PDB file of C-alpha atoms in Angstrom:
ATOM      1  CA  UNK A  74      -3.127  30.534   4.124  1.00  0.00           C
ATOM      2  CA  UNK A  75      -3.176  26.889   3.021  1.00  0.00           C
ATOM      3  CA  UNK A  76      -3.001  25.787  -0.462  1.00  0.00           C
ATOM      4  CA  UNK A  77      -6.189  24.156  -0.298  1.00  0.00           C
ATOM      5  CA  UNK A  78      -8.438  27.457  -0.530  1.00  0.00           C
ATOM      6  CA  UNK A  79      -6.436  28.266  -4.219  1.00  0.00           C
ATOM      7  CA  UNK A  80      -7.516  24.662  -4.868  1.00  0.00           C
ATOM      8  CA  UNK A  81     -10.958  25.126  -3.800  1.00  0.00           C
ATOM      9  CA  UNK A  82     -11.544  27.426  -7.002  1.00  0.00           C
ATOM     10  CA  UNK A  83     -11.212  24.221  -8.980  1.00  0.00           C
ATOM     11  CA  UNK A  84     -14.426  23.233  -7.428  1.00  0.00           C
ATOM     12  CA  UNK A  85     -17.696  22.704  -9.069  1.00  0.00           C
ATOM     13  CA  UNK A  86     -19.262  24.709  -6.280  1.00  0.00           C
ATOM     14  CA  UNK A  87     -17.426  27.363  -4.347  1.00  0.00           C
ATOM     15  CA  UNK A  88     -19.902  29.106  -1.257  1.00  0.00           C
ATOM     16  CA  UNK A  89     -18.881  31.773  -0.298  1.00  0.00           C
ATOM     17  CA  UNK A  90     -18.203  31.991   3.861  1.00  0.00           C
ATOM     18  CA  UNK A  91     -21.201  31.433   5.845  1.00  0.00           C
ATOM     19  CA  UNK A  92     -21.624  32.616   9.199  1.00  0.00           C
ATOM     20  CA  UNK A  93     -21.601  29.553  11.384  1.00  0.00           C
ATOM     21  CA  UNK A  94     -24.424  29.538  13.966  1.00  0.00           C
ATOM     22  CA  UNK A  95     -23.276  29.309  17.472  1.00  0.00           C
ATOM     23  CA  UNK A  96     -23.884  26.386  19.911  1.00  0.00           C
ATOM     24  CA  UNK A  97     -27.633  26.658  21.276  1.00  0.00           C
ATOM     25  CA  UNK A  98     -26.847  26.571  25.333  1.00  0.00           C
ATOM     26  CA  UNK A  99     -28.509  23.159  25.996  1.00  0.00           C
ATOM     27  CA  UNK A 100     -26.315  21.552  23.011  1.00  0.00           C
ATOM     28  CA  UNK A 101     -23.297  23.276  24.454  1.00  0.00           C
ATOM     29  CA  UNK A 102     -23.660  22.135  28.051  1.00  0.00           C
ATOM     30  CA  UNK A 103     -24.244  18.494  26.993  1.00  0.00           C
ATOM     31  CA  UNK A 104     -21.442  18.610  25.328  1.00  0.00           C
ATOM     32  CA  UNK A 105     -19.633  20.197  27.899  1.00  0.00           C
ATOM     33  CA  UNK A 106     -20.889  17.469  30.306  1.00  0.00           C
ATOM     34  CA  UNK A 107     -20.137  14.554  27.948  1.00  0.00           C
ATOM     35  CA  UNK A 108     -16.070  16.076  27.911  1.00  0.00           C
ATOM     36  CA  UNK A 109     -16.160  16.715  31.430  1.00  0.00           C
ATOM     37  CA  UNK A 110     -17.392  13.012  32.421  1.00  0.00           C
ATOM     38  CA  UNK A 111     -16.108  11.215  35.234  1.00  0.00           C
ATOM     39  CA  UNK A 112     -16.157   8.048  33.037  1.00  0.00           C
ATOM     40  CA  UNK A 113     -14.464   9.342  29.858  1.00  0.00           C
ATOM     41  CA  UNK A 114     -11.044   7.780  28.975  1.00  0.00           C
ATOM     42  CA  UNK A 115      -8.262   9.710  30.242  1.00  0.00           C
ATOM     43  CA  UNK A 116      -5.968   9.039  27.423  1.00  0.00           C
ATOM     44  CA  UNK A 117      -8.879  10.772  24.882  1.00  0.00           C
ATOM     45  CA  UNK A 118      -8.982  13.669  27.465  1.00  0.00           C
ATOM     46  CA  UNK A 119      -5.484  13.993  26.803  1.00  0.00           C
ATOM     47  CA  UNK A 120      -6.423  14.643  23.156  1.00  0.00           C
ATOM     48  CA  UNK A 121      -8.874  16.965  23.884  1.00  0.00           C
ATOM     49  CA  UNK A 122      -6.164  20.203  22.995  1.00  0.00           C
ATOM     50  CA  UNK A 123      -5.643  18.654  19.387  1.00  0.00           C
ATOM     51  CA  UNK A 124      -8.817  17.185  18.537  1.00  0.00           C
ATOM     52  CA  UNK A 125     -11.352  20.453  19.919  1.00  0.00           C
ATOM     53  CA  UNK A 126     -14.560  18.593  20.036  1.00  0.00           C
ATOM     54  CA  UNK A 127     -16.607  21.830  21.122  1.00  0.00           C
ATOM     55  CA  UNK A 128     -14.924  24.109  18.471  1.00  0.00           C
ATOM     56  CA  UNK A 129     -15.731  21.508  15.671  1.00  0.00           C
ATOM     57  CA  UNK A 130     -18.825  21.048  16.544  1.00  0.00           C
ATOM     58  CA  UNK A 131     -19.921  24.105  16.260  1.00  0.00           C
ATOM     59  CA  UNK A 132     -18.682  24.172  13.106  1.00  0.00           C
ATOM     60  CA  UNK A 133     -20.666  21.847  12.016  1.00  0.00           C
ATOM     61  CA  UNK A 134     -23.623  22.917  13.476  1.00  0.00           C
ATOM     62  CA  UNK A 135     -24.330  20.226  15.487  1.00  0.00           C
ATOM     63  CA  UNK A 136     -27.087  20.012  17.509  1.00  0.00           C
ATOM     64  CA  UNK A 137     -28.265  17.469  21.124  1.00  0.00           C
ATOM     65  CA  UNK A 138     -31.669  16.555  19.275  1.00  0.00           C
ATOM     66  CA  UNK A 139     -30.246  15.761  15.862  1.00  0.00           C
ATOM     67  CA  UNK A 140     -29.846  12.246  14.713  1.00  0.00           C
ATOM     68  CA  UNK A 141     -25.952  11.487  13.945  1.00  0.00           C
ATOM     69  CA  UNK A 142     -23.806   8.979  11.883  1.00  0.00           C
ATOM     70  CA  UNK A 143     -20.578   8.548  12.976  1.00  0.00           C
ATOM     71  CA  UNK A 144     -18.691   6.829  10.151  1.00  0.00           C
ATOM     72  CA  UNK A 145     -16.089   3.863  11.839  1.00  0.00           C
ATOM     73  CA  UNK A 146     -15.439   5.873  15.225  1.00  0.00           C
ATOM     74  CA  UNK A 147     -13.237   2.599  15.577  1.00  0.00           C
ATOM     75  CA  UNK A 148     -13.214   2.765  20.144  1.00  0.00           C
ATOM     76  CA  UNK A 149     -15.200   5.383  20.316  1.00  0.00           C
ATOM     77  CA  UNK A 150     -13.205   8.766  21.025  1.00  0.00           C
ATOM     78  CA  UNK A 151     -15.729  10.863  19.312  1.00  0.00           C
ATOM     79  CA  UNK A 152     -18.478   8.465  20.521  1.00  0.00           C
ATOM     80  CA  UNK A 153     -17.568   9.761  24.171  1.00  0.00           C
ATOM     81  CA  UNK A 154     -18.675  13.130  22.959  1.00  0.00           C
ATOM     82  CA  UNK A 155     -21.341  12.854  20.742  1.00  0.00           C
ATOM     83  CA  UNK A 156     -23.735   9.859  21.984  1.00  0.00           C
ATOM     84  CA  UNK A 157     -23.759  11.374  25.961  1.00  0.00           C
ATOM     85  CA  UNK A 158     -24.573  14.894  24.024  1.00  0.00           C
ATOM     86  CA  UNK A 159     -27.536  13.062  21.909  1.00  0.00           C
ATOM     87  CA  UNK A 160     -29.209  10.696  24.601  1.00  0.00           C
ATOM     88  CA  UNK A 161     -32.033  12.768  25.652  1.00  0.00           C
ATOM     89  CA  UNK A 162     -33.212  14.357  22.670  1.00  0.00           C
ATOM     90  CA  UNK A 163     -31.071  12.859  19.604  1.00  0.00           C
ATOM     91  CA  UNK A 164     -30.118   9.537  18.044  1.00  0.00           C
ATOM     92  CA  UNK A 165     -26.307   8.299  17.534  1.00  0.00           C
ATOM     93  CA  UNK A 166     -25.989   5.907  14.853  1.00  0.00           C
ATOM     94  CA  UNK A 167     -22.420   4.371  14.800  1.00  0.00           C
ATOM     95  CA  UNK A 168     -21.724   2.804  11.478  1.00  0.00           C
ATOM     96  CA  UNK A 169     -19.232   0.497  12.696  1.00  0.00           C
ATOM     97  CA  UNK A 170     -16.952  -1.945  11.079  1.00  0.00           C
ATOM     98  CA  UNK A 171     -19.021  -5.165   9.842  1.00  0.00           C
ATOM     99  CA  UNK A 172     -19.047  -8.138  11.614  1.00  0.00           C
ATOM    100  CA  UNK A 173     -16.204 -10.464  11.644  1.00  0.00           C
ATOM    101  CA  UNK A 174     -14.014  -8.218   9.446  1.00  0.00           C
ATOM    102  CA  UNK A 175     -11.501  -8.887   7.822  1.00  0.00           C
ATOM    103  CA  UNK A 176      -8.138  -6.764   9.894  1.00  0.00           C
ATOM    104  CA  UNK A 177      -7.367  -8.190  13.597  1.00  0.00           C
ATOM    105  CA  UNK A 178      -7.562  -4.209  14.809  1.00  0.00           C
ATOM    106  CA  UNK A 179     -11.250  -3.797  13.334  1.00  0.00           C
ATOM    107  CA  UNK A 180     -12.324  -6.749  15.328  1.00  0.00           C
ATOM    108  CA  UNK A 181     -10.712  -5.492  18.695  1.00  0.00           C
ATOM    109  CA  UNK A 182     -12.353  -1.966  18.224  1.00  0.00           C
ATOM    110  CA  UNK A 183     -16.002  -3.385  17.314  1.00  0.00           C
ATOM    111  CA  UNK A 184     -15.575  -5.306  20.347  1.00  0.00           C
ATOM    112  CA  UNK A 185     -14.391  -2.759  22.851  1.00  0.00           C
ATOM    113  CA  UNK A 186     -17.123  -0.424  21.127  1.00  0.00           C
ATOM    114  CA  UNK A 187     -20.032  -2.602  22.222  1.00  0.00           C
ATOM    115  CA  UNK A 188     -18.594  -3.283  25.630  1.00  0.00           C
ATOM    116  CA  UNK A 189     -18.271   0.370  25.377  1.00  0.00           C
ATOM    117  CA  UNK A 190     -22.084   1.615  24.661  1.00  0.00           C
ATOM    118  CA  UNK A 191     -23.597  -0.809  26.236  1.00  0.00           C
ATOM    119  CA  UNK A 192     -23.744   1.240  28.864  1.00  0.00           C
ATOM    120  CA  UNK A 193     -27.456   2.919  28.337  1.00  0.00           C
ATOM    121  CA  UNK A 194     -27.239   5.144  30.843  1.00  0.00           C
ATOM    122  CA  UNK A 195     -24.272   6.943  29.946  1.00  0.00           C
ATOM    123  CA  UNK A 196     -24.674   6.551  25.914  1.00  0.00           C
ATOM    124  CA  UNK A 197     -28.211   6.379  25.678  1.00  0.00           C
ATOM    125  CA  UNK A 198     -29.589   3.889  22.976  1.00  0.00           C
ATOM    126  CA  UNK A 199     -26.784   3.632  20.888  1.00  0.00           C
ATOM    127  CA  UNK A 200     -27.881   2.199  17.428  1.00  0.00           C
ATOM    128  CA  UNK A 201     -25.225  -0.079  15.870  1.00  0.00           C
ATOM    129  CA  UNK A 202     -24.977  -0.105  11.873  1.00  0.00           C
ATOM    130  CA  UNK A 203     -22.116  -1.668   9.248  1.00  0.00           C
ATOM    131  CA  UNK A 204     -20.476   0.357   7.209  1.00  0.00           C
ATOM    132  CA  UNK A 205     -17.350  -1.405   4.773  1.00  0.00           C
ATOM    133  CA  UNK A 206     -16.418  -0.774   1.248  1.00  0.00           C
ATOM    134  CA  UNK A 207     -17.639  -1.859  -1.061  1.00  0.00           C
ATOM    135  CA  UNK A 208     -20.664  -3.921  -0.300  1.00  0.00           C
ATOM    136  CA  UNK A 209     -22.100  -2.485   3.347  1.00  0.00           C
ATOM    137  CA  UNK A 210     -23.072   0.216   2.679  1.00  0.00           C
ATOM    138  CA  UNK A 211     -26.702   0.699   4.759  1.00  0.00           C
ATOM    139  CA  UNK A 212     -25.349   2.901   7.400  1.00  0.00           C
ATOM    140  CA  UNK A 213     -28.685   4.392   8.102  1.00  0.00           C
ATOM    141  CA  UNK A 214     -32.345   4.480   6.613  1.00  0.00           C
ATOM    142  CA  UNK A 215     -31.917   6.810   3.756  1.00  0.00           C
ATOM    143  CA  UNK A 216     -32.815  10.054   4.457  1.00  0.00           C
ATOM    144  CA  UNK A 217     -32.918   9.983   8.377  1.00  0.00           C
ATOM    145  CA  UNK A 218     -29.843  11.849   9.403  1.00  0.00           C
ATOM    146  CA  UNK A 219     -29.443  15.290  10.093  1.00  0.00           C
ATOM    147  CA  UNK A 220     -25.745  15.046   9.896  1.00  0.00           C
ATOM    148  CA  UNK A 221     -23.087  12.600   9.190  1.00  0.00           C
ATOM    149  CA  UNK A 222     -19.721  12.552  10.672  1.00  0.00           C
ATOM    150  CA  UNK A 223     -16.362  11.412   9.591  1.00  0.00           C
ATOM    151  CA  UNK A 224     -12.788  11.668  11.574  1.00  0.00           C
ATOM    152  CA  UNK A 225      -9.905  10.677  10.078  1.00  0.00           C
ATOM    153  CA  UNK A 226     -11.336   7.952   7.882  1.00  0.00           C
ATOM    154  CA  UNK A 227     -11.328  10.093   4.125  1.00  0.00           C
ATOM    155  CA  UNK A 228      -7.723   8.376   3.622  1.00  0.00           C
ATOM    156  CA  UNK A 229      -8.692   5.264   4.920  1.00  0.00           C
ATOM    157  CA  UNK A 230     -11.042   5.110   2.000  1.00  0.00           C
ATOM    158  CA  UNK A 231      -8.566   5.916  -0.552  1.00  0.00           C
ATOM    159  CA  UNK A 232      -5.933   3.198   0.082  1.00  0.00           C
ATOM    160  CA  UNK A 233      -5.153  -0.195  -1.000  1.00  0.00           C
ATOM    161  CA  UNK A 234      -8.409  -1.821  -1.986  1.00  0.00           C
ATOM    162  CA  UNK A 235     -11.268   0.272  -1.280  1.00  0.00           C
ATOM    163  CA  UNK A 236      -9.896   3.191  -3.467  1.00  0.00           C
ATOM    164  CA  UNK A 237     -11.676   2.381  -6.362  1.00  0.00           C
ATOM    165  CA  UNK A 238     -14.580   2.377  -4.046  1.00  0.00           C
ATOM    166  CA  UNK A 239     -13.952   5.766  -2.591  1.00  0.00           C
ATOM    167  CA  UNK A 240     -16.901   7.535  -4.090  1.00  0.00           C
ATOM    168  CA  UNK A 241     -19.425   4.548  -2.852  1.00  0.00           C
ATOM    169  CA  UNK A 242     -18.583   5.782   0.802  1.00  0.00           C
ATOM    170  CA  UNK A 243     -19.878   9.597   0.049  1.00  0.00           C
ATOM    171  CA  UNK A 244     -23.010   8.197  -1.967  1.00  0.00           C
ATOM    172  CA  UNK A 245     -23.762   6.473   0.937  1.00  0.00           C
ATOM    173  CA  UNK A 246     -23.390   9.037   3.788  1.00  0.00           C
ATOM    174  CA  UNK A 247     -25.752  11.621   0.599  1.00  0.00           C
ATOM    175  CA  UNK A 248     -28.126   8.830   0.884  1.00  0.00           C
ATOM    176  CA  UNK A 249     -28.602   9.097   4.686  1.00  0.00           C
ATOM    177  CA  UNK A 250     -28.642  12.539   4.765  1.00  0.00           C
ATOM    178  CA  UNK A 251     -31.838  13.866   4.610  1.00  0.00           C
ATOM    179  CA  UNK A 252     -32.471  17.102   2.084  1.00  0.00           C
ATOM    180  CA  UNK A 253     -30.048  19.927   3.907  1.00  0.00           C
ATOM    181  CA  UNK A 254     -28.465  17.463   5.926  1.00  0.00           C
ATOM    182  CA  UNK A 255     -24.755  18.277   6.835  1.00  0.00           C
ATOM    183  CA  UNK A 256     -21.663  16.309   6.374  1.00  0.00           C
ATOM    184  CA  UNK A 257     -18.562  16.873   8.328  1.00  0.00           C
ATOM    185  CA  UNK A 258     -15.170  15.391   7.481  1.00  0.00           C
ATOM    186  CA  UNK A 259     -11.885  15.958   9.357  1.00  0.00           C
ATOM    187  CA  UNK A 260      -8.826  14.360   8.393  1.00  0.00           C
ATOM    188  CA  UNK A 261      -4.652  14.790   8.034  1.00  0.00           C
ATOM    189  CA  UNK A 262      -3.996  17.690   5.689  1.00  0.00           C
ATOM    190  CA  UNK A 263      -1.556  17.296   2.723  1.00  0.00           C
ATOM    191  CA  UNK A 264      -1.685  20.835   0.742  1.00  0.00           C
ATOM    192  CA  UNK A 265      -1.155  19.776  -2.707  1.00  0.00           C
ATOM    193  CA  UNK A 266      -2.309  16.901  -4.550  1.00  0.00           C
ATOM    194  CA  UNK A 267       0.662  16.962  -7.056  1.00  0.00           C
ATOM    195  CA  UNK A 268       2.930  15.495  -4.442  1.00  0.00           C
ATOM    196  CA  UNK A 269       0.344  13.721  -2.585  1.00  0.00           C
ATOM    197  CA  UNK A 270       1.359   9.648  -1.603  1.00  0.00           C
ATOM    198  CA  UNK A 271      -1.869   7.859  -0.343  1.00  0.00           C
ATOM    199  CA  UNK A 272       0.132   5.784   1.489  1.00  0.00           C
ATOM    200  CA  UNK A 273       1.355   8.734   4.237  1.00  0.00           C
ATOM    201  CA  UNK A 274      -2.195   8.870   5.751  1.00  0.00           C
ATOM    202  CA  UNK A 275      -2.670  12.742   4.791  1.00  0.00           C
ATOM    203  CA  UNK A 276      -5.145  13.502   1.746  1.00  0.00           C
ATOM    204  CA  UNK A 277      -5.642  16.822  -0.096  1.00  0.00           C
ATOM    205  CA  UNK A 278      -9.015  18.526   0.880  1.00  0.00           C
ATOM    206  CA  UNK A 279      -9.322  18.913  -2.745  1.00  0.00           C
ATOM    207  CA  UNK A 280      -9.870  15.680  -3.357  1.00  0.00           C
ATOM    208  CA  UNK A 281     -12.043  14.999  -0.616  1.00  0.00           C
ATOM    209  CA  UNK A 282     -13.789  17.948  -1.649  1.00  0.00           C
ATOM    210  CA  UNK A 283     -13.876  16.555  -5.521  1.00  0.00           C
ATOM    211  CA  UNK A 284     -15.381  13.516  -5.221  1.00  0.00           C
ATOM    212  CA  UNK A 285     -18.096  14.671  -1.919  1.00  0.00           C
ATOM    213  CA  UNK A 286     -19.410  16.903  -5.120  1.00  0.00           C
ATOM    214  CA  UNK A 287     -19.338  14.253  -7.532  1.00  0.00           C
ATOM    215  CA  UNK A 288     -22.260  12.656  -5.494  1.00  0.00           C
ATOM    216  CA  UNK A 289     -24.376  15.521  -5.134  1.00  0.00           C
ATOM    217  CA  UNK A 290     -22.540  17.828  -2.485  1.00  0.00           C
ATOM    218  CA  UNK A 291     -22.414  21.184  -1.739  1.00  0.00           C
ATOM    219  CA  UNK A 292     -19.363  22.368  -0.487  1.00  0.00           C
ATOM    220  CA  UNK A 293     -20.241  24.851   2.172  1.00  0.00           C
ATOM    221  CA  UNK A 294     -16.430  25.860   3.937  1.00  0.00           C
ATOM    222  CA  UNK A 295     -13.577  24.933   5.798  1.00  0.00           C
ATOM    223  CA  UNK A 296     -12.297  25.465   8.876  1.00  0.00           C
ATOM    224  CA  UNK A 297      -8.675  26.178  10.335  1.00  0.00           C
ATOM    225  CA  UNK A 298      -9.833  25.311  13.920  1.00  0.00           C
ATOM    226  CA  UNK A 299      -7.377  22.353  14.038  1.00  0.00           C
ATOM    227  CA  UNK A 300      -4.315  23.741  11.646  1.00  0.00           C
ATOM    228  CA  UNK A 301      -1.027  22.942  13.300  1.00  0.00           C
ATOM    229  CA  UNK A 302       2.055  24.707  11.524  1.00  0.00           C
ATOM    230  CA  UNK A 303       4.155  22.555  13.696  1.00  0.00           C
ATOM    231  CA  UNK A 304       3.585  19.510  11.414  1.00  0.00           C
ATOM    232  CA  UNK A 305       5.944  19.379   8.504  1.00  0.00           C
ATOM    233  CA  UNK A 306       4.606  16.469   6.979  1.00  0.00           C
ATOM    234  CA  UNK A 307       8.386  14.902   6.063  1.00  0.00           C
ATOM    235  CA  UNK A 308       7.634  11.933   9.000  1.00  0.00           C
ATOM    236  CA  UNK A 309       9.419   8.948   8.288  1.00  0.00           C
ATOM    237  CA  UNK A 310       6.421   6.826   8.769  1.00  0.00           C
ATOM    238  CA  UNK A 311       3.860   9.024   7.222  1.00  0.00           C
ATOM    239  CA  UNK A 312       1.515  11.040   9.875  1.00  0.00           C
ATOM    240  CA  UNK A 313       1.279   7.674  12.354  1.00  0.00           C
ATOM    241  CA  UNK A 314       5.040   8.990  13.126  1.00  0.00           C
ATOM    242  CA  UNK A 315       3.037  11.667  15.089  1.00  0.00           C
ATOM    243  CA  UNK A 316       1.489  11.309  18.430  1.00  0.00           C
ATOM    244  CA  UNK A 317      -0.436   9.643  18.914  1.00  0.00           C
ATOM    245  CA  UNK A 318       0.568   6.904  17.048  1.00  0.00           C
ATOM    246  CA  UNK A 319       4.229   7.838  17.635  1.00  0.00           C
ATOM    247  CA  UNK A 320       4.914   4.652  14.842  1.00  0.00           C
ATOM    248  CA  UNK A 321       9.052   5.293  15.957  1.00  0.00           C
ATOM    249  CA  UNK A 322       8.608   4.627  19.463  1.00  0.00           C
ATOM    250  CA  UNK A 323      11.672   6.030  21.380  1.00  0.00           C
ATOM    251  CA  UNK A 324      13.195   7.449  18.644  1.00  0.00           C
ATOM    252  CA  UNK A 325      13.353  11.216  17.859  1.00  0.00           C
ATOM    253  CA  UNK A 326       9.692  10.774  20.488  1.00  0.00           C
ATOM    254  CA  UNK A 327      10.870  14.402  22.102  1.00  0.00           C
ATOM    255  CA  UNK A 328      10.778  15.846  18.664  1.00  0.00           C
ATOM    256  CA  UNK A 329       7.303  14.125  17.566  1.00  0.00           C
ATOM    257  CA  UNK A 330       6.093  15.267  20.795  1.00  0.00           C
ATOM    258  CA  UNK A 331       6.367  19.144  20.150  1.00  0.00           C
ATOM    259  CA  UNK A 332       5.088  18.572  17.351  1.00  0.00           C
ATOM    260  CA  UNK A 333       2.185  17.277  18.740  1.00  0.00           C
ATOM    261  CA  UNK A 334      -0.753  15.726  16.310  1.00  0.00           C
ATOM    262  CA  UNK A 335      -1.652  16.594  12.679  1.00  0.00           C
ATOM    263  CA  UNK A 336      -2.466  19.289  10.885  1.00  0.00           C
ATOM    264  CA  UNK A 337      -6.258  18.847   9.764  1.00  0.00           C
ATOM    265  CA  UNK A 338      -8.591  19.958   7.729  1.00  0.00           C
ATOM    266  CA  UNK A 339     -12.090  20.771   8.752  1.00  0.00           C
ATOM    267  CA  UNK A 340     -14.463  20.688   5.995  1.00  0.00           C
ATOM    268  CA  UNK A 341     -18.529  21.224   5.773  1.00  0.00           C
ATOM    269  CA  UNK A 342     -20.502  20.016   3.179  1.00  0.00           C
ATOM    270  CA  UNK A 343     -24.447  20.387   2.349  1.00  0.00           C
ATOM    271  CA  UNK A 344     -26.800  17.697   0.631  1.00  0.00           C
ATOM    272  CA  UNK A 345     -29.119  20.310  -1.524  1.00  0.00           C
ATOM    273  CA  UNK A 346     -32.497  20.921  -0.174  1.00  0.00           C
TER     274      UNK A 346
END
């Protein structure tokens, strides 16, 4: 059992397990269909065995005619999934980096994402917001979304500059929420925050789960769908020494290999009716 569910009693608000509904058939074949795609990006199909798009999602209790944020899906693997899965009956809302910003990378990913969506068919109408600590902040009219989304960004978030502005990013995904709205955030598990360094790209799910309540959340549960005891979390480069980063190249690559991505957490969270 991981450490985080001792530090979960430290919460404000500790559900007990809910039973999480399963994927209606209609949301589970368009998401099936949106994996499957002839057009999908065969290095994120690769991925597909780490990352478990259909087992998350139901999770979260997602659904193909809810309207979905997508917090910086940077080029898109998630969008590949969820936007196909939404066209016909839902809304995707990608609350992108800003314009111009400020990091070489962000640019090259806004760009590709465009390219990316502008394909209607495919994508559907793909609706385009900013999202960037501290000051853009209007991901999505308040109160529209059913659920918002977040994948590996929570340690982004607190690093370098925008950590004082950490809590600003979970005001503004309860502010799009509407009233039982759900918010899903998976990142790169580090089990206890005593030994915790920002700087390795893992982040306690304590913390995330602290400061998501300090807005207003309701912690709902966690998932171990994407736990990977393989990950020792020692990497010389933090977790970007893991595939698929792989941040040593050559070097000890057999090793990071069978390792194979992070260990994650999978958490659920609840904006109060």
């Amino acid at each position: 059992m991981k450490k985080t569910t001792a530090l979960l009693m430290l919460s404000t608000f500790v559900a007990a397990p809910l039973a999480t509904a399963a994927l209606d058939s209609e949301t589970k074949q368009a998401i099936q269909a949106a994996i499957d795609h002839p057009d999908r990006n065969a290095k994120n199909k690769t991925r597909d065995q780490y990352r478990k798009p259909m087992d998350v999602l139901d999770f979260m209790d997602f659904k193909a005619d809810m309207t979905v944020v997508e917090m910086w899906p940077a080029g898109g693997w998630y969008t590949e999934v969820l936007a196909p899965a939404l066209k016909d009956k839902g809304q995707y809302i990608a609350a992108h980096y800003p314009v111009n910003p400020s990091r070489t990378y962000q640019r090259r990913y806004l760009g590709q994402f465009l390219q990316m969506v502008s394909d209607t068919e495919r994508f559907g109408n793909v609706q385009v917001t900013a999202f960037d600590l501290p000051y853009h902040t209007d991901i999505a009219p308040k109160g529209s979304a059913d659920m918002v989304l977040t994948f590996r960004n929570a340690h982004n978030w607190m690093m370098g500059s925008s950590a004082p502005f950490n809590a600003v990013a979970y005001k503004a995904m309860f502010d799009a929420l509407k009233p039982g709205g759900v918010l899903g955030v998976v990142d790169h598990q580090w089990d206890d925050p005593e030994t915790w360094n920002p700087n390795s790209g893992y982040i306690p799910a304590a913390t995330i789960i602290e400061v998501a309540e300090s807005v207003g959340f309701e912690f709902v549960e966690e998932s171990q769908v994407l736990d990977n005891p393989k990950d020792t979390k020692d990497h010389p480069r933090g977790v970007w020494t893991l595939p698929p980063s792989m941040a040593l190249k050559d070097k000890d690559a057999e090793k990071y290999r069978a390792i194979g991505e992070s260990d994650r957490f999978v958490l659920k969270f609840r904006k109060p009716e």
